[in-house]
Tab-separated table of C-alpha atoms in Angstrom:
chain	number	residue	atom	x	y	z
J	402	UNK	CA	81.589	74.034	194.446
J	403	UNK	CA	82.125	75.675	191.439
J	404	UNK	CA	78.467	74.088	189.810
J	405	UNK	CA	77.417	75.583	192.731
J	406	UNK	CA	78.359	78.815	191.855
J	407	UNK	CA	77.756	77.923	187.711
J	408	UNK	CA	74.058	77.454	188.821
J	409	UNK	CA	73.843	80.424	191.325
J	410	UNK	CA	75.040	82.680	188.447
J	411	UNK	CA	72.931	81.324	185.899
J	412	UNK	CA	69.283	80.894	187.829
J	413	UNK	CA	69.755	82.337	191.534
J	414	UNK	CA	71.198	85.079	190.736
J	415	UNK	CA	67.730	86.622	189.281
J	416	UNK	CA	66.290	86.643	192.770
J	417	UNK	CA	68.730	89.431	193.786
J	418	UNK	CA	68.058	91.091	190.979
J	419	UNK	CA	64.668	91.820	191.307
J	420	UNK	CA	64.549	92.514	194.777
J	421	UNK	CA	63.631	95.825	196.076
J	422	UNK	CA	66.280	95.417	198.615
J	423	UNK	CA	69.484	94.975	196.259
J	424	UNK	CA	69.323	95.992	192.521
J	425	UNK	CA	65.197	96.095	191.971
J	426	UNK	CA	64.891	95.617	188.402
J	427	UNK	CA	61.919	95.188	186.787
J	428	UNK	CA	60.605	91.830	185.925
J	429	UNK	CA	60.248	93.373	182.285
J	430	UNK	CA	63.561	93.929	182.206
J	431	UNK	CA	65.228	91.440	183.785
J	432	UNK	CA	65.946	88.610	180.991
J	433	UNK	CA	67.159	91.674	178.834
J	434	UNK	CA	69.210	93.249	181.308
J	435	UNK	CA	70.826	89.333	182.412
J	436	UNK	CA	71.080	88.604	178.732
J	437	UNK	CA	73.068	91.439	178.057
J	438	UNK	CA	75.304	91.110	181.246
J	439	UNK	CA	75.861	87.986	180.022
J	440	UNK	CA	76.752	88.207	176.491
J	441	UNK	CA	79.070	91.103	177.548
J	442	UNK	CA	81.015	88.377	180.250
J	443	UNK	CA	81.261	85.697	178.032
J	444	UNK	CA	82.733	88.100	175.318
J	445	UNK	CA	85.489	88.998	177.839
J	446	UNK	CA	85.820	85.159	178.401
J	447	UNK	CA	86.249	84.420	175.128
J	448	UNK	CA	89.019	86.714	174.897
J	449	UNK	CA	90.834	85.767	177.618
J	450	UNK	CA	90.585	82.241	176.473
J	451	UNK	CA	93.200	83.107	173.954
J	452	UNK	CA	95.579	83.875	176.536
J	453	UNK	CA	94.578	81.673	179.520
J	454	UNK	CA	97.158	78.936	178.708
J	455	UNK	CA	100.204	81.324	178.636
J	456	UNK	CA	98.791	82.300	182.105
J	457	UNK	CA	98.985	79.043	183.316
J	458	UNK	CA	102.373	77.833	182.053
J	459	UNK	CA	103.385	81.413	183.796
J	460	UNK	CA	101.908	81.304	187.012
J	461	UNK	CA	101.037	77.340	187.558
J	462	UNK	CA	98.205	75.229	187.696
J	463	UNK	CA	97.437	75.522	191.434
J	464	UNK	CA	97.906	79.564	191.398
J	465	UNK	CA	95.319	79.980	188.513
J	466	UNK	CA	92.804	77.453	191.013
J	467	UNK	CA	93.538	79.544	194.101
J	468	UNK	CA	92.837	83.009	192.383
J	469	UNK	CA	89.920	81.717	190.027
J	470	UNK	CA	88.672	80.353	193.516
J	471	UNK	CA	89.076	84.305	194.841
J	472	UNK	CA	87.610	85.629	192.188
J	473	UNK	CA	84.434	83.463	192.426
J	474	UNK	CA	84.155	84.656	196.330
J	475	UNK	CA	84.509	88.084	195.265
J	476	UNK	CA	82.268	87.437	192.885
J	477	UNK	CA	80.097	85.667	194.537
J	478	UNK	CA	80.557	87.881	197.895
J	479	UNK	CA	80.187	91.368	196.677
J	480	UNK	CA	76.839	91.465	194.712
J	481	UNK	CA	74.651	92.111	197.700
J	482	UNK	CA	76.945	95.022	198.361
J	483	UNK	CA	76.022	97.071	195.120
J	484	UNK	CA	72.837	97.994	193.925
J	485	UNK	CA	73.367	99.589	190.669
J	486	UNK	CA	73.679	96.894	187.717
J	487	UNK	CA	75.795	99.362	185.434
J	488	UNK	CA	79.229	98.677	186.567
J	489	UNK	CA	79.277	97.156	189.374
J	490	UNK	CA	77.178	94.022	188.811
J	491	UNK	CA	78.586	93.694	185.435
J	492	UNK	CA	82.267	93.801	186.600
J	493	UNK	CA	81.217	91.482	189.197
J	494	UNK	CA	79.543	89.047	186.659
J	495	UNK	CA	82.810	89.002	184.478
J	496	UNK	CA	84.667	88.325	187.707
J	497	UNK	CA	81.948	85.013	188.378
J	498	UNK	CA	82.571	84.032	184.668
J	499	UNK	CA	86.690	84.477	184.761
J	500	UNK	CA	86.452	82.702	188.002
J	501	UNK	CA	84.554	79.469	186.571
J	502	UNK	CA	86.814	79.706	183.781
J	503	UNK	CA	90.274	79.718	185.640
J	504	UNK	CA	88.428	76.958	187.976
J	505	UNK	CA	87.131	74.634	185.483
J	506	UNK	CA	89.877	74.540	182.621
J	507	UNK	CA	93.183	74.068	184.341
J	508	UNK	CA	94.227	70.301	183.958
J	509	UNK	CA	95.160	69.857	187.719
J	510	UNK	CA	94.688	66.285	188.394
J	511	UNK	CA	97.350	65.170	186.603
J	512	UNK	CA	98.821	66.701	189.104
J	513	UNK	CA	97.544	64.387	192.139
J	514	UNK	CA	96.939	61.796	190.310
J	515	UNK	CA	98.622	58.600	189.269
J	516	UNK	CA	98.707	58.019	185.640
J	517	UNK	CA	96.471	54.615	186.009
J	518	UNK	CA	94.233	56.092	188.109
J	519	UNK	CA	92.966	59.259	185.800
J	520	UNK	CA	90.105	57.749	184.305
J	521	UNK	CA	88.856	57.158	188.171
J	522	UNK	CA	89.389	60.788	188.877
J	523	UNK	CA	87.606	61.779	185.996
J	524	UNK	CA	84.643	60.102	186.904
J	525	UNK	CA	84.716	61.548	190.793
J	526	UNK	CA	84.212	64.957	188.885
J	527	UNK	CA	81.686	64.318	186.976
J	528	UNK	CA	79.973	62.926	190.373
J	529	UNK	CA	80.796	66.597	191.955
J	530	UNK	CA	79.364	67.943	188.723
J	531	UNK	CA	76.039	66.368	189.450
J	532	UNK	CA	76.293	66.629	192.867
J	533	UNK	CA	76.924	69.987	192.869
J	534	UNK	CA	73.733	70.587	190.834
J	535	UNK	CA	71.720	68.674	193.116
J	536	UNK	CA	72.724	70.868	195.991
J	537	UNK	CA	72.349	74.193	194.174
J	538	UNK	CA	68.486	73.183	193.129
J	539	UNK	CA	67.397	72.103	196.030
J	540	UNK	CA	69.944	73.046	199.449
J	541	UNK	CA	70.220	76.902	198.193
J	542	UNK	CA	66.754	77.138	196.665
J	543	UNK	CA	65.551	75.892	199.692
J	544	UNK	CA	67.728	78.450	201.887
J	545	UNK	CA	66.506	81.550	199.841
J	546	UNK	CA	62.963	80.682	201.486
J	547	UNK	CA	64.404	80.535	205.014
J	548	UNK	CA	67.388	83.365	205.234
J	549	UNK	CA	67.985	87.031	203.383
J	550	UNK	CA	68.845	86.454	199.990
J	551	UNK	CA	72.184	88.647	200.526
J	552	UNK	CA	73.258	86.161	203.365
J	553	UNK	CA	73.276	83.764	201.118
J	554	UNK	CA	75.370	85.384	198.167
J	555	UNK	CA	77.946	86.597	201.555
J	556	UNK	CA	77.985	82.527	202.278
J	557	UNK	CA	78.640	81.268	199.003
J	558	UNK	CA	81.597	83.512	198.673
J	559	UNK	CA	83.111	82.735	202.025
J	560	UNK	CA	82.660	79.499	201.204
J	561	UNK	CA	84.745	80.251	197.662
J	562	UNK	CA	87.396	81.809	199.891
J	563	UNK	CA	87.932	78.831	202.243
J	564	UNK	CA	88.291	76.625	199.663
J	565	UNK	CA	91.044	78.901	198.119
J	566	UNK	CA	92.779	79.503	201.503
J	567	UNK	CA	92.390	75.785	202.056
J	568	UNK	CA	94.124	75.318	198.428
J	569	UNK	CA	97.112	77.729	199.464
J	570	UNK	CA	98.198	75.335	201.809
């Protein structure tokens, strides 16, 4: 789930953007305007980097999952709620790339795992990684043809939520 929502922020994402409905900016301006989002989000990634491991060790593995996972739905969720790309997208792009970050670099199967089985669970990952991209280029691509673009963005972050409600328990 979380390529999923890698992929939807990096390529779908653009289709929301340019849509009179939602944010309507300019095809001139939109690999500007998603460069500089972008650049500005990864800066605040970068930073928080530095202090991401004293978050974890604070708060646990499996909290850092759950509220990277709520972040990503809120993330996710919200955009076809704003129209304006100056904050609100932007805050809601950091939120997408904190989300992804807290998601993707907490060691949690050590966790679940037995020690002689890690190399195993390492590989099922990488499986979800590709499968994940698989179902983003084709499943959702295909779904922005048949429903309202917003629907989908709503879907993808109820589906973000569910999985972190599902890891609460």
């Amino acid at each position: 789930m979380i390529v999923i929502a890698m992929q939807t922020k990096l390529s779908f994402v653009m289709y929301i953007l340019k849509s009179k409905d939602y944010y309507n900016v300019p095809e001139k301006q939109l690999s500007s305007e998603m460069a500089t989002m972008n650049s500005i989000s990864e800066i605040v990634n970068i930073v928080q980097s530095f202090f991401l491991g004293v978050i974890v060790d604070t708060l646990g593995r499996k909290e850092i999952l759950i509220i990277g996972l709520f972040m990503l739905a809120g993330g996710l969720g919200f955009i076809p709620l704003f129209t304006s790309l100056y904050p609100w997208y932007l805050i809601l792009r950091i939120l997408i790339g904190l989300g992804i970050s807290w998601t993707s670099n907490v060691p949690i199967v050590p966790d679940y795992v037995k020690p002689s089985s890690l190399g195993v669970a390492g590989s099922y990952g990488t499986l979800f990684v590709f499968l994940g991209r698989i179902v983003s280029q084709t499943v959702i691509y295909q779904l922005a043809t048949l429903l309202p673009i917003g629907l989908i963005f709503y879907s993808l972050g109820g589906v973000m939520a569910a999985s972190a409600i599902f890891m609460f328990w």
